[in-house]
Structure formats: structure tokens, C-alpha cells
């Protein structure tokens, strides 16, 4: 009984998956295998997780099925432990990044021949055009898909020249050129049909191309096949970059750490650190592990993990995170988490889990084809056969009408209607600095009703600026001049803010002497014979004239620095990370189109509330990456379609969990690659522009589908009534193709709202 209540989890790496359609094919094929209880396929992570009965042997059938579909597969290391039949979240087992180190995987070394149908399947995979090399190893033009697309383009060009110099050959040169791209597509269609997906997009393409050749429209068939191959190639390139970006998260961690050992320091690999080890972190170094400060006091830049805009002061007993940057003091840190469970590793797992949680969705045409294509075949056959059999009508006449109906039903216009609109929408966006990763993103953006913004670097500029100067005994310019003298040469964010304000106010900064940094307090030095100090308010006893303003400014979420001259407080400088100039207008634009914004930030509550109050925005503050992801999921469970806008690594899990992730262009590579869309101009208002473009594109797609199907319906009726024949029936497809293409091109003129 115990064995029947358990499942064994098998984990595989799969190469060549580019989209949800790929995942759906693999899912259906593996589910048909005897003994398989559940299947989870992640396109982004490149993984296949199969739960099987304890008494089932599935590795051979799984590998055979996946390879037959044209994908590479290899078993990943697994623990072999049984998992309860009830759903559980065994993240340590299912998402251990060490268990699927893509970079270490060399698919070329696999012995396909060791499997039953290995040689045939390996050859088939090569013809399919799926990339059988490890993601990121090949440039886009080196991939099998790119080579196939370029070969199809060359064949099309040759056919064009042949028909010009030998017009007597008719349309057959185009038919031969079409076969270059169609043969791999047709073989994928046959493999899909064998393993549970008979009416895939490949099936549609094969039927469309063959039908066009049969009625002499080989030129159109060759062009449609070529456009399909271009789309497949671009889709594959995007998928490879997304997978590489997730692996790139690990590069945030230093490769080495200074371990205290035998009374000295030994440089060791960061991945070898164990819980309880003690390391030293020098100023400017990234912290190699999550830990607890044992000695030292200094500032740590936590922006990579929490999004905190200003470095945090750390002293004995404080927690520090892996991947954060120690700024100005040597810290002794006791390791509290192994490399496989530190902050960055958890972020990696969160991203992958969010990607796996997205159920594979089929393309619109693929879904529709389940009923459309077989329906057309049935209708054509019935029209050709029933009247002669039941009514004694002429066989020649009704077979002719049946062929015309098959021609009307050729899905070329349908196949091109959606990608034509998507291509025009993407081109329009790219021209305006609005990048989207494919048609699914456009469709998803159109349905968004909530947008969650990060604060630092997204709604705000991402850097502190001097917002207030409160003098006491000196004027404002003098306070700023002396403070800038002490901060000259410093790379601290607050120092840069003071120096930037001095430069903006055209202040000549004097030289400082005997500069000294006071750990955790501030900086002191001599300027023009006067002893100056600039630091935290807690380090100085403030008079009432400065105490009340300092308290008020601090309550607004601003960072305060106090300047003293010869021991006497002479002024305050307040700094904050202010909203972007267009933030308020951008949020208003979202509300105008029915979308409610909110802020999710790792920054401190006072700073977040101050920005939220200024922008009129609901605020959730002091959040870790997992907290942001959890709030996104709560909104989704409430029935909302949620977009997440961010620019940092700490936003990656939430970007992946959201229905649509949007990265600001000034953000990290990880945010840009994990997100579904990117705003290169760093304008908050462009979020509303993205949604407007997506909604307009979706309307265009609906119009195109209506045109394609509407013309077919008209000619279907006229053909059955004997009003039109084969040649007019061609207009049901070629005419529709022209119309939907022209309609799609109108998207190129869709511009920014004035």
C-alpha cells in the first residue's frame, strides 16, 4: 500500500525548447507513457520533471519520445527519493540549481545510438531545426534553425531567378524551394501526430503549403514557409537568452572568499563555504555568503538583494546577504547558509519556480486548428461525395466543388494573420524603445489590470539627491561648499549627491586636509584652517534650530547629514531618492486606461511612504524578493492580471511570477532578460504606452482573423451554390492574406498619445 501511495520523481534536461507549444508537445507525449503520473515542463529552465509509479521504468520511453519530437534530452542527477502522492513543494530537490548546471552540460557527447531508435531520432532531430547544442554556446546564426532559414531564403531567391529565365517551368521552381523548409516542418508534424499532437502549427503549415502547391500557388507557399521559419528562429534566440540570463544570476557571487583558518586567512572557493565558517570581507568586495557580522562596522550596499537605495550600516550581530557589496570597513562574517541555499541561490530558484508555475499555453492558431483543419477536410469530403451518392448529382461537378472548398479552407491567411499583426506591433514598439518578447507578451499586456512598480530606479531616479539644506550660522552655499570639500574623492552615494549638487550650483570646492573616515559616524578633515565634521545626526548634539528640522526631514524618509565647524553644528543636508519627473503623469495615464498601480519595494518604510504619498500610490515596503513574489501571486489569486515593473536583481522572481514582467532599460541584465518586456527610455509613462500598443495589436489580430474567416465563409457559400469555382476560391486565401497584411501594417503608424 505504501508503494502505491508514492511517486518517484525523475528530472531531465531538455534542449531546443523555445515556447509554450514546445512544452505542450513534450507534456502530451510523456503523459502517454505507461507509469507516468504527472509531468512538469519548464521552457525557461530547460527542464522536464516526471513523477512515475515506483514500479514503472520510464527513462527509455521518455528519452525516445522527446528525441522523436526533435529535442535533446539527458537525465539530470536526482536523489531517487520517493515523494508523497499529495502535492508538495520540495524545492530543495526539485529546484537545486546544482542539479541542472546548464553550462556544464555538453549535449554533443551523448550517444544517441545507445537508445533503441537513437540513430533515426538523432537524424530526425537534426532535420527538425531544434537547437541540439547547449543554450548560449552558439551565436544565433550558427544554430540549426538559422541555417535552415538561410537555406530556405537562398532556395527562394534561386526559384525567383529560375522563373525569370525559364518561365516555362511555371510554379514548380517555387515548389522545390518550398520543400527545403517544408520537409523538416512536415517531419515534425508527423512526429507530433505520432505522440499525441496531430493538429499542431506544423500540421497547419504542411497542409497550407501542400494545398497551395496543388492549386499552383507555390510562390505563396514558399514565402509562408520562409516567414514561419524566421519566426521560429527568433523565438529560439529569445528562449536561449532568457535561459542564459537566469544562469547569469550566479555571477553576482564572488568566486573566492577569505576564510579564517589556522590563525590566518586562506583564499578558498566561495562554493566550499560551510555553515559556521568565518570569513573576512574587505572594503569594495562582494560578500560571498549569507552571514552574521562578528566584528567590524561599516556600510553595505544591499541594492542587489533588497533594492535599498542607500547603503545600510552594519555592525556586530547584523545579518548580511550574499552578493551584497561591503563599502568602507573590514567585516568578519560567520557563514549562516551554504552556497546552495544563500540569498542569490534562492533568487535563482524563485525565478525558475515562477517560470514553471506558468501553465503552458498553446498558440491561438494551434488551438483553433484542432477543430478548423479537420473540419475543413470533413466538409470538403462531404461536399464531394454526398450529393452524387444521395442525389445522383454529377461526380465531376461536386468533386470540383469539394476541391474548391479545400482551397478555401487552406489556412495560409489564418497562419499569417496573427504573426503579421504581431510583427508590426513589435516593430512599432522597438522603434519607440518598447521591447516585447513575442506575441504572447502582447496578448498578455492587453489584459493587464494591475501594475506593481519597484521604487528605486523605477519610480525614482535610483540615486540620492540633495533635497534640502538647512543652514545655522552660515548660508546654504557655504554649508554645501564645506560639505563638498570633505566628500571630494568619495564614491559613497550620499557623497556623490553632495558633489553633484555643488557642481550644479557652480560652487568651487576647496581642498581638504587630514581627511579621516570615522567608521559608522562620518568623515572629518581640515578646510581653510577650520576643523570640519560631516556625519549622522546621532554623532552630534544638535541645537533646537537644527534638531526640529532634522526630525521633520527624517520623518519624510530623507537621509540627514550634519556639518560641524570647529565642533559647532553649522547646517544640515537632507538627501532622498526622488520620483522620476514623469512618474506622476505616467501613473495617471495607467489609471486612465483602467489599470491600478501599486508600489512593491525593499526600501525602508519611511522613504517608501514619502514617495508613495507624493505620487498618490498604495505602498508595500521593506520586502524581500520572496515577499514581492508572494504579493504578485495573491493579486493573481484574486482574479487580477498583474504586470511587474522593476530594474533590479531583487525584482527577478516577481518579474517572472507576474503575468507580464516589464524591466526598465537602465536596470540589470538579469531584470531585462527575465522580464517579458523592457522600456529602454526609462519613462514611467511608457508602461501605459506598452499596454495601449498591446491592446491595439490585439484588436488588429481579431480583425485579421475575422477577415480571413469571413472571406472563407462567403466563398464557401458561393462555391456550394455554384456561383464561384476554383479560381475565385483562391481569393478566399490569397485575397485574405493581402488584406490582413495591409491591416497589420496600419500598426506601424500607431504612435504615442499626445
XYZ file of C-alpha atoms in Angstrom:
754
model
C 0.000 0.000 0.000
C 2.830 2.387 0.810
C 4.353 1.920 -2.649
C 1.024 2.689 -4.328
C 0.769 5.950 -2.408
C 4.152 7.221 -3.531
C 5.635 8.635 -6.684
C 9.248 8.707 -7.824
C 10.463 11.944 -9.354
C 12.696 11.833 -12.429
C 14.387 15.011 -13.663
C 15.698 15.657 -17.179
C 17.391 18.459 -19.048
C 15.799 19.268 -22.412
C 17.433 21.390 -25.123
C 15.721 23.058 -28.065
C 12.514 24.172 -26.323
C 11.557 27.666 -27.465
C 7.943 28.286 -26.487
C 4.869 27.011 -24.707
C 3.995 24.985 -27.813
C 7.217 23.005 -27.432
C 6.424 22.354 -23.779
C 2.887 21.276 -24.623
C 4.094 18.711 -27.183
C 6.570 17.208 -24.730
C 3.950 17.225 -21.971
C 1.420 15.322 -24.095
C 3.972 12.831 -25.380
C 5.371 11.975 -21.929
C 1.934 11.733 -20.308
C 1.063 8.932 -22.751
C 3.870 6.750 -21.377
C 2.751 3.881 -19.145
C 3.582 4.529 -15.496
C 3.796 8.337 -15.739
C 1.676 10.049 -13.078
C 2.488 13.740 -13.586
C 4.620 15.949 -15.847
C 6.056 19.457 -15.437
C 7.926 21.151 -18.301
C 9.803 24.457 -17.919
C 10.857 26.174 -21.118
C 12.948 28.806 -19.327
C 14.816 26.378 -17.089
C 15.076 23.774 -19.854
C 13.833 21.042 -17.525
C 11.370 18.164 -17.601
C 10.209 16.747 -14.259
C 8.298 13.462 -14.391
C 6.605 11.715 -11.490
C 6.200 7.974 -12.043
C 4.896 4.948 -10.224
C 7.600 3.147 -8.209
C 7.188 0.007 -10.332
C 7.499 1.802 -13.700
C 10.620 2.145 -15.854
C 10.272 5.260 -17.997
C 13.728 6.625 -18.807
C 13.995 4.872 -22.178
C 10.475 5.745 -23.378
C 10.787 9.354 -22.171
C 14.108 9.875 -23.966
C 12.799 8.185 -27.113
C 9.616 10.274 -27.205
C 11.330 13.605 -26.589
C 14.061 12.952 -29.160
C 11.483 11.868 -31.718
C 9.852 15.281 -31.337
C 13.194 16.878 -32.209
C 14.552 17.891 -28.800
C 17.720 16.892 -26.972
C 17.334 15.219 -23.586
C 19.546 13.827 -20.847
C 18.798 12.625 -17.331
C 19.747 15.095 -14.591
C 21.198 13.926 -11.251
C 18.447 13.038 -8.803
C 18.147 11.877 -5.251
C 15.920 8.953 -6.095
C 13.774 9.590 -3.059
C 10.087 8.949 -3.180
C 7.740 11.886 -2.773
C 4.226 11.746 -1.338
C 1.399 11.430 -3.800
C -0.236 14.528 -2.352
C 1.093 17.765 -3.889
C 4.100 19.099 -2.018
C 6.692 21.776 -2.661
C 10.022 20.043 -2.358
C 12.087 22.986 -3.518
C 15.399 21.623 -2.339
C 15.049 18.583 -4.542
C 13.146 19.921 -7.479
C 14.980 23.191 -7.869
C 18.526 22.642 -6.744
C 20.416 24.682 -9.288
C 23.432 22.447 -8.865
C 21.321 19.608 -10.233
C 20.967 21.263 -13.581
C 24.091 23.184 -14.303
C 23.408 24.065 -17.916
C 26.850 25.366 -18.544
C 28.417 22.040 -17.667
C 26.164 20.089 -19.974
C 27.620 19.001 -23.277
C 24.879 17.524 -25.374
C 27.190 16.705 -28.203
C 28.699 13.950 -26.141
C 25.527 11.947 -25.843
C 25.433 8.577 -27.518
C 22.074 8.655 -29.215
C 22.742 5.291 -30.756
C 22.607 3.683 -27.356
C 18.836 4.084 -27.426
C 16.569 1.865 -29.444
C 15.776 4.331 -32.178
C 18.744 6.527 -31.473
C 20.240 6.953 -34.939
C 16.937 7.653 -36.624
C 15.867 10.028 -33.896
C 19.175 11.888 -33.916
C 18.870 12.381 -37.663
C 15.277 13.493 -37.279
C 16.214 15.969 -34.561
C 18.810 17.472 -36.852
C 16.229 17.961 -39.590
C 13.749 19.495 -37.207
C 15.807 22.565 -36.721
C 15.758 22.438 -32.942
C 18.967 23.554 -31.380
C 20.752 20.487 -30.053
C 23.662 22.430 -28.561
C 23.712 23.852 -25.098
C 21.949 27.187 -24.752
C 24.262 30.136 -25.117
C 27.105 28.177 -26.759
C 26.172 29.164 -30.314
C 25.598 32.550 -31.892
C 22.111 32.861 -33.396
C 23.404 32.452 -36.961
C 25.149 29.203 -36.022
C 22.023 27.428 -34.803
C 20.307 24.751 -36.909
C 17.195 26.923 -37.123
C 19.168 29.855 -38.518
C 20.941 27.635 -41.035
C 17.629 26.186 -42.182
C 16.092 29.672 -42.501
C 19.043 30.966 -44.534
C 18.920 27.879 -46.754
C 15.197 28.429 -47.369
C 15.884 32.084 -48.256
C 18.581 31.018 -50.715
C 16.249 28.467 -52.291
C 13.551 31.136 -52.639
C 15.990 33.501 -54.348
C 17.122 30.748 -56.767
C 13.493 29.915 -57.599
C 12.821 33.575 -58.365
C 15.753 33.712 -60.809
C 14.822 30.418 -62.457
C 11.240 31.522 -63.118
C 12.516 34.744 -64.677
C 14.907 32.998 -67.071
C 12.806 29.857 -67.636
C 9.137 30.901 -67.328
C 8.087 27.642 -68.987
C 8.759 25.792 -65.754
C 5.754 27.508 -64.203
C 5.415 27.421 -60.460
C 7.483 24.276 -59.908
C 10.776 26.043 -59.023
C 8.936 27.606 -56.068
C 7.539 24.207 -55.131
C 11.071 22.780 -54.975
C 12.274 25.794 -52.974
C 9.379 25.336 -50.564
C 10.440 21.743 -49.856
C 13.709 22.972 -48.334
C 11.819 24.386 -45.380
C 8.718 22.197 -45.516
C 10.391 18.791 -45.192
C 11.658 19.453 -41.632
C 8.316 21.039 -40.719
C 6.374 18.073 -42.113
C 8.544 15.591 -40.234
C 7.872 17.484 -37.010
C 4.159 17.396 -37.817
C 4.311 13.609 -38.295
C 6.242 13.146 -35.054
C 3.728 15.332 -33.233
C 0.845 13.296 -34.603
C 2.559 10.083 -33.501
C 2.976 11.382 -29.963
C -0.403 12.985 -29.329
C -0.425 16.364 -31.135
C -1.947 15.664 -34.578
C -3.049 19.223 -35.348
C -0.034 21.325 -34.374
C 1.157 24.527 -36.016
C 3.497 22.324 -38.089
C 0.469 20.369 -39.315
C -1.222 23.608 -40.346
C 1.867 24.762 -42.200
C 2.222 21.442 -44.011
C -1.416 21.388 -45.114
C -1.275 25.028 -46.191
C 1.892 24.607 -48.225
C 0.897 21.346 -49.915
C -2.577 22.693 -50.690
C -1.117 25.828 -52.246
C 1.207 23.776 -54.473
C -1.692 21.594 -55.592
C -3.546 24.624 -56.930
C -0.406 26.218 -58.364
C 0.287 28.800 -55.665
C 3.784 27.534 -54.938
C 5.256 31.036 -54.690
C 2.880 31.867 -51.838
C 3.547 28.512 -50.196
C 7.311 29.036 -50.291
C 7.017 32.529 -48.804
C 4.702 31.425 -45.973
C 7.087 28.587 -45.052
C 10.008 31.032 -45.075
C 8.193 33.511 -42.778
C 7.326 30.667 -40.430
C 10.987 29.667 -40.216
C 12.005 33.262 -39.420
C 9.555 33.317 -36.520
C 10.855 30.005 -35.202
C 14.453 31.245 -35.388
C 13.723 34.466 -33.484
C 11.725 32.573 -30.882
C 14.638 30.203 -30.295
C 17.095 33.079 -29.895
C 14.882 34.734 -27.267
C 14.491 31.484 -25.335
C 18.260 30.873 -25.266
C 18.963 34.381 -23.972
C 16.350 34.041 -21.231
C 17.871 30.776 -20.009
C 21.387 32.226 -20.091
C 20.272 35.254 -18.066
C 18.932 33.103 -15.249
C 22.184 31.158 -15.100
C 23.967 34.531 -15.038
C 22.476 35.293 -11.632
C 25.158 33.099 -10.137
C 27.836 35.530 -11.373
C 26.728 38.001 -8.694
C 28.612 35.917 -6.176
C 32.398 36.196 -5.915
C 34.252 33.058 -6.880
C 36.509 33.196 -3.827
C 36.349 34.148 -0.152
C 38.917 34.865 2.559
C 38.433 32.077 5.111
C 39.866 32.347 8.621
C 41.801 29.133 9.127
C 44.720 28.159 11.379
C 45.184 31.674 12.691
C 45.442 33.171 9.206
C 43.463 33.879 6.054
C 43.136 31.356 3.238
C 41.546 32.117 -0.132
C 39.002 29.380 -0.896
C 36.241 28.839 -3.417
C 33.017 30.547 -2.295
C 31.052 27.391 -3.084
C 33.070 25.451 -0.488
C 31.999 27.621 2.455
C 30.062 25.745 5.115
C 27.727 26.951 7.829
C 29.754 28.179 10.813
C 32.838 29.182 8.823
C 34.234 32.674 9.426
C 35.288 34.867 6.502
C 36.716 38.354 6.168
C 35.252 40.824 3.677
C 37.384 43.765 2.594
C 36.010 47.165 1.511
C 34.780 47.003 -2.080
C 34.350 43.210 -2.073
C 31.114 41.339 -2.609
C 30.071 39.249 0.374
C 30.454 35.578 -0.538
C 27.762 34.091 1.706
C 24.786 34.898 3.869
C 26.096 35.510 7.352
C 26.241 37.316 10.682
C 28.686 40.151 11.390
C 31.106 39.132 14.167
C 33.364 42.195 14.043
C 33.541 45.492 12.182
C 31.189 48.388 11.486
C 30.531 49.754 8.033
C 28.097 50.320 5.182
C 26.883 47.545 2.906
C 25.180 48.183 -0.441
C 22.169 45.825 -0.394
C 20.623 47.071 -3.637
C 21.220 43.757 -5.478
C 19.044 41.914 -2.938
C 16.608 44.320 -1.271
C 16.531 47.330 -3.595
C 17.517 49.605 -0.681
C 18.531 52.911 -2.270
C 21.043 53.895 0.443
C 23.737 51.553 1.848
C 22.882 50.110 5.258
C 25.079 50.443 8.297
C 26.145 47.019 9.574
C 27.632 46.277 12.948
C 28.149 43.272 15.243
C 25.116 40.977 15.220
C 23.630 42.240 11.945
C 22.737 39.942 9.044
C 24.420 40.337 5.671
C 23.386 38.810 2.333
C 25.397 37.017 -0.295
C 26.037 39.172 -3.363
C 25.854 42.488 -1.485
C 28.824 44.875 -1.519
C 30.873 45.860 1.527
C 31.809 49.509 1.150
C 34.024 51.024 3.796
C 35.284 48.657 6.521
C 36.678 45.162 7.024
C 33.929 42.836 8.270
C 34.291 39.431 9.932
C 31.286 37.357 8.937
C 30.077 33.997 10.231
C 28.506 31.972 7.407
C 24.863 31.068 8.095
C 23.866 29.433 4.793
C 25.663 27.121 2.376
C 26.224 28.216 -1.213
C 23.244 26.170 -2.443
C 20.900 27.972 -0.053
C 22.171 31.547 0.095
C 20.196 34.588 -0.994
C 21.243 34.509 -4.651
C 20.624 30.751 -4.900
C 17.143 31.300 -3.501
C 16.501 34.056 -6.025
C 17.527 31.660 -8.801
C 15.117 29.036 -7.509
C 12.334 31.598 -7.152
C 12.765 32.647 -10.782
C 12.678 29.068 -12.008
C 9.692 28.173 -9.835
C 7.782 31.176 -11.124
C 8.509 30.135 -14.698
C 7.413 26.554 -14.038
C 4.229 27.794 -12.366
C 3.096 29.331 -15.652
C 0.928 26.679 -17.288
C 1.976 26.045 -20.913
C -0.402 27.909 -23.221
C -0.923 26.970 -26.835
C -0.781 29.442 -29.649
C -4.123 30.738 -30.839
C -3.820 29.200 -34.280
C -2.751 25.873 -32.811
C -5.805 25.780 -30.541
C -8.173 26.773 -33.341
C -6.645 24.218 -35.706
C -7.848 21.356 -33.506
C -11.294 21.979 -34.924
C -10.728 24.093 -38.012
C -8.403 21.923 -40.086
C -10.178 18.578 -39.597
C -13.490 20.405 -40.037
C -12.410 21.741 -43.433
C -11.292 18.284 -44.542
C -14.584 16.736 -43.463
C -16.669 19.442 -45.147
C -14.697 19.130 -48.385
C -15.103 15.362 -48.432
C -18.813 15.554 -47.695
C -19.377 18.139 -50.430
C -17.521 15.954 -52.942
C -19.227 12.672 -52.015
C -22.753 13.148 -50.612
C -24.557 14.901 -53.480
C -23.510 12.281 -56.075
C -24.295 9.405 -53.705
C -27.589 10.659 -52.319
C -28.948 12.822 -55.106
C -27.347 11.344 -58.231
C -25.549 14.601 -58.984
C -22.551 14.800 -61.306
C -19.352 13.432 -59.713
C -17.137 15.799 -61.743
C -19.108 18.852 -60.681
C -19.119 18.042 -56.956
C -15.535 16.805 -56.791
C -14.620 20.150 -58.345
C -16.636 21.929 -55.656
C -15.039 19.784 -52.949
C -11.570 20.732 -54.187
C -12.596 24.378 -54.204
C -13.713 24.078 -50.578
C -10.347 22.556 -49.633
C -8.714 25.514 -51.339
C -10.977 27.927 -49.466
C -10.065 26.155 -46.261
C -6.318 26.488 -46.857
C -5.136 28.149 -43.633
C -2.459 30.377 -45.181
C -4.340 33.594 -44.424
C -5.082 32.398 -40.905
C -1.466 31.408 -40.327
C -0.183 34.790 -41.474
C -2.909 36.954 -39.884
C -1.643 36.746 -36.306
C 2.148 36.896 -36.913
C 1.712 39.795 -39.365
C -0.014 41.895 -36.704
C 2.450 40.809 -34.044
C 5.449 41.634 -36.243
C 4.058 45.105 -36.959
C 3.260 45.694 -33.271
C 6.726 44.591 -32.183
C 8.360 46.757 -34.853
C 6.320 49.769 -33.736
C 7.334 49.189 -30.132
C 11.004 48.684 -30.947
C 11.079 51.958 -32.832
C 9.772 53.714 -29.706
C 12.035 51.907 -27.229
C 9.324 49.460 -26.111
C 10.666 45.916 -26.428
C 8.454 42.839 -26.094
C 9.477 39.208 -26.296
C 6.953 37.894 -28.778
C 3.242 37.733 -29.445
C 2.316 36.079 -26.161
C 3.608 39.164 -24.351
C 1.473 41.457 -26.499
C -1.613 39.398 -25.766
C -0.804 39.261 -22.057
C -0.211 43.006 -21.798
C -3.596 43.731 -23.338
C -5.364 42.060 -20.402
C -3.414 43.689 -17.548
C -5.466 45.432 -14.837
C -2.813 45.852 -12.094
C 0.781 47.117 -12.343
C 3.207 46.629 -9.443
C 6.187 49.016 -9.553
C 9.527 48.754 -7.809
C 10.572 52.056 -6.229
C 14.327 52.524 -6.518
C 15.416 53.117 -10.103
C 11.896 52.557 -11.441
C 9.546 55.144 -9.970
C 12.555 57.059 -8.647
C 15.860 58.042 -10.201
C 17.719 55.354 -8.252
C 20.244 57.720 -6.712
C 20.033 60.171 -3.783
C 19.992 63.897 -4.498
C 20.345 66.812 -2.093
C 16.763 67.929 -1.481
C 17.164 70.367 1.447
C 19.914 72.489 3.016
C 19.246 73.964 6.466
C 21.972 76.471 7.495
C 22.800 77.564 11.050
C 25.239 80.459 11.186
C 26.326 80.015 7.548
C 24.430 80.464 4.304
C 23.287 77.492 2.184
C 26.078 77.801 -0.396
C 28.740 77.837 2.323
C 27.288 74.729 4.001
C 27.291 72.968 0.649
C 30.814 74.189 -0.220
C 32.366 72.890 3.019
C 30.471 69.600 2.902
C 31.616 69.020 -0.685
C 35.229 69.637 0.372
C 35.015 66.759 2.863
C 33.364 64.412 0.325
C 35.748 65.068 -2.573
C 37.059 61.751 -3.890
C 34.452 59.603 -2.113
C 32.323 57.112 -4.052
C 29.644 56.822 -1.391
C 26.167 57.531 -2.902
C 25.480 60.358 -0.422
C 28.878 61.902 -1.144
C 28.183 61.782 -4.866
C 24.847 63.536 -4.242
C 26.546 66.381 -2.368
C 29.251 66.760 -5.015
C 26.647 66.690 -7.808
C 24.638 69.450 -6.118
C 27.782 71.548 -5.657
C 28.634 71.131 -9.327
C 25.067 72.009 -10.357
C 25.230 75.184 -8.242
C 28.623 76.104 -9.798
C 30.389 76.070 -6.424
C 34.185 75.984 -6.335
C 35.132 73.272 -3.864
C 38.206 73.960 -1.675
C 40.816 71.335 -0.809
C 40.559 69.429 2.455
C 43.460 68.237 4.580
C 43.872 65.486 7.162
C 40.770 63.673 5.942
C 39.738 60.694 8.057
C 36.759 58.348 7.829
C 35.164 57.602 11.196
C 33.599 54.137 10.956
C 29.832 54.325 11.336
C 29.920 58.082 12.125
C 31.079 60.145 9.161
C 34.152 61.965 7.859
C 36.312 64.756 9.293
C 39.081 66.993 7.978
C 40.538 70.476 7.904
C 39.390 73.055 5.348
C 40.849 76.584 5.248
C 42.147 76.177 8.804
C 38.794 75.057 10.235
C 38.137 71.587 11.622
C 35.065 70.132 9.904
C 32.935 67.057 10.506
C 30.146 65.671 8.319
C 28.134 62.711 9.539
C 24.999 61.208 11.030
C 22.823 63.323 13.361
C 23.340 60.786 16.146
C 27.041 61.654 16.273
C 26.363 65.315 17.126
C 24.308 67.119 19.774
C 22.007 69.371 17.740
C 20.598 72.713 18.921
C 16.844 73.287 18.697
C 17.303 75.312 15.486
C 18.580 72.176 13.735
C 17.011 69.407 15.850
C 13.420 70.108 14.828
C 14.209 70.349 11.056
C 16.338 67.189 11.278
C 13.460 65.280 12.899
C 10.958 66.555 10.329
C 13.175 65.761 7.347
C 13.982 62.307 8.701
C 10.245 61.670 9.092
C 9.885 62.315 5.356
C 12.225 59.403 4.658
C 15.245 61.557 3.886
C 18.848 60.796 4.875
C 20.363 63.548 7.037
C 23.993 64.686 7.261
C 25.133 67.245 9.860
C 28.020 69.650 9.198
C 30.008 70.991 12.171
C 32.667 73.706 12.016
C 35.178 73.630 14.873
C 32.744 71.466 16.827
C 29.726 73.753 16.347
C 26.770 72.487 14.226
C 26.630 74.712 11.138
C 23.946 73.121 8.981
C 22.021 70.101 7.730
C 21.931 68.459 4.308
C 18.943 66.237 3.531
C 19.094 63.699 0.719
C 16.490 61.469 -0.836
C 15.858 59.324 -3.882
C 13.179 61.434 -5.577
C 10.490 60.383 -8.076
C 11.224 60.466 -11.778
C 9.948 63.665 -13.409
C 7.258 61.780 -15.358
C 6.266 59.331 -12.607
C 3.071 61.104 -11.531
C 1.861 61.622 -15.099
C 2.767 58.038 -16.007
C 0.702 56.620 -13.145
C -2.214 58.866 -14.110
C -2.006 57.530 -17.680
C -2.361 53.987 -16.343
C -5.427 54.887 -14.320
C -6.982 56.481 -17.403
C -6.910 53.129 -19.202
C -8.350 51.236 -16.243
C -5.167 49.961 -14.604
C -4.475 50.457 -10.896
C -0.769 50.854 -9.922
C 0.906 49.976 -6.612
C 4.463 50.017 -5.242
C 6.423 46.977 -4.018
C 9.834 47.897 -2.621
C 12.602 46.585 -0.406
C 13.389 50.117 0.721
C 12.646 51.347 4.240
C 9.055 52.235 5.039
C 9.593 55.949 5.663
C 11.315 56.501 2.321
C 8.714 54.393 0.518
C 5.771 56.130 2.179
C 7.208 59.537 1.312
C 7.428 58.648 -2.392
C 4.040 56.919 -2.281
C 2.376 59.966 -0.727
C 3.882 62.257 -3.346
C 2.692 60.007 -6.184
C -0.660 59.014 -4.640
C 0.256 55.331 -4.653
C -0.511 52.311 -2.466
C 2.803 51.168 -0.903
C 4.187 47.839 0.355
C 7.675 48.392 1.810
C 10.633 46.510 3.330
C 10.028 43.481 1.132
C 12.473 40.726 0.212
C 12.297 39.080 -3.247
C 10.081 36.268 -1.943
C 7.698 38.826 -0.384
C 7.276 40.624 -3.699
C 6.631 37.340 -5.449
C 4.057 36.383 -2.823
C 2.118 39.646 -3.237
C 2.050 39.127 -7.008
C 0.576 35.664 -6.500
C -2.015 36.987 -4.030
C -3.216 39.505 -6.612
C -3.404 36.794 -9.256
C -5.401 34.529 -6.963
C -7.845 37.418 -6.507
C -8.515 37.343 -10.240
C -6.234 40.170 -11.363
C -3.897 40.150 -14.339
C -0.677 41.623 -12.956
C 2.338 43.278 -14.576
C 5.517 43.856 -12.536
C 7.855 46.724 -13.387
C 11.378 46.685 -11.940
C 15.039 47.213 -12.644
C 16.989 45.130 -10.127
C 18.005 41.566 -9.402
C 15.727 41.596 -6.392
C 12.839 42.073 -8.852
C 13.644 38.949 -10.911
C 11.379 36.473 -9.045
C 8.436 38.882 -9.093
C 9.069 39.706 -12.759
C 8.933 36.005 -13.547
C 5.864 35.314 -11.368
C 3.802 38.175 -12.812
C 1.608 37.623 -15.839
C 3.880 40.117 -17.587
C 7.275 41.299 -16.306
C 8.479 44.715 -17.512
C 12.082 45.848 -16.980
C 13.226 49.462 -17.043
C 16.060 49.843 -19.551
C 18.530 51.201 -17.037
C 18.183 48.075 -14.917
C 20.326 44.982 -14.600
C 20.790 42.446 -17.389
C 19.016 39.854 -15.269
C 15.903 42.004 -14.916
C 15.907 42.743 -18.631
C 16.292 39.113 -19.625
C 13.893 37.698 -17.034
C 11.216 40.223 -17.948
C 8.808 39.781 -20.842
C 9.163 43.394 -21.956
C 11.626 46.243 -21.498
C 11.315 50.037 -21.530
C 14.566 51.416 -22.896
C 13.733 55.088 -22.357
C 13.244 54.765 -18.575
C 9.905 56.595 -18.779
C 7.184 55.553 -16.346
C 4.642 56.753 -18.897
C 5.860 54.114 -21.334
C 4.188 51.408 -19.254
C 0.810 52.805 -20.312
C 2.140 53.104 -23.875
C 3.071 49.415 -23.822
C -0.449 48.447 -22.787
C -2.052 50.740 -25.353
C 0.101 49.247 -28.127
C -0.705 45.724 -26.958
C -4.454 46.390 -26.904
C -4.343 47.960 -30.341
C -2.383 44.974 -31.670
C -4.833 42.503 -30.158
C -7.732 44.338 -31.828
C -5.821 44.134 -35.099
C -5.382 40.374 -34.651
C -9.120 39.954 -34.038
C -9.838 41.979 -37.182
C -7.426 39.859 -39.220
C -8.965 36.603 -38.038
C -12.425 37.963 -38.871
C -11.252 38.971 -42.366
C -9.639 35.582 -43.014
C -12.578 33.542 -41.773
C -15.187 35.955 -43.190
C -13.900 35.679 -46.737
C -13.717 31.914 -46.424
C -17.306 31.789 -45.211
C -18.511 33.911 -48.142
C -16.734 31.800 -50.741
C -17.813 28.590 -49.040
C -21.455 29.530 -49.588
C -20.954 30.806 -53.141
C -18.999 27.687 -54.115
C -21.682 25.311 -52.846
C -24.311 27.358 -54.699
C -22.243 27.076 -57.883
C -21.653 30.808 -58.159
C -17.866 30.616 -57.830
C -15.283 27.956 -58.680
C -11.582 27.218 -58.127
C -10.123 30.497 -59.373
C -12.402 32.788 -57.368
C -11.841 30.477 -54.414
C -8.155 31.399 -54.486
C -9.210 34.889 -53.407
C -10.552 33.411 -50.176
C -6.967 32.769 -49.192
C -4.669 34.983 -51.259
C -7.075 37.927 -51.081
C -7.451 37.457 -47.344
C -3.673 37.245 -46.991
C -3.239 40.589 -48.739
C -5.986 42.225 -46.690
C -4.745 41.019 -43.311
C -1.202 42.053 -44.194
C -2.302 45.563 -45.147
C -4.388 45.792 -41.985
C -1.411 44.683 -39.891
C 0.768 47.363 -41.486
C -1.532 50.048 -40.077
C 0.023 49.253 -36.681
C 3.290 50.772 -37.869
C 1.650 54.184 -37.776
C 0.232 53.770 -34.266
C 2.055 56.423 -32.242
C 2.437 57.954 -28.827
C -0.640 59.664 -27.459
C -0.217 63.427 -27.406
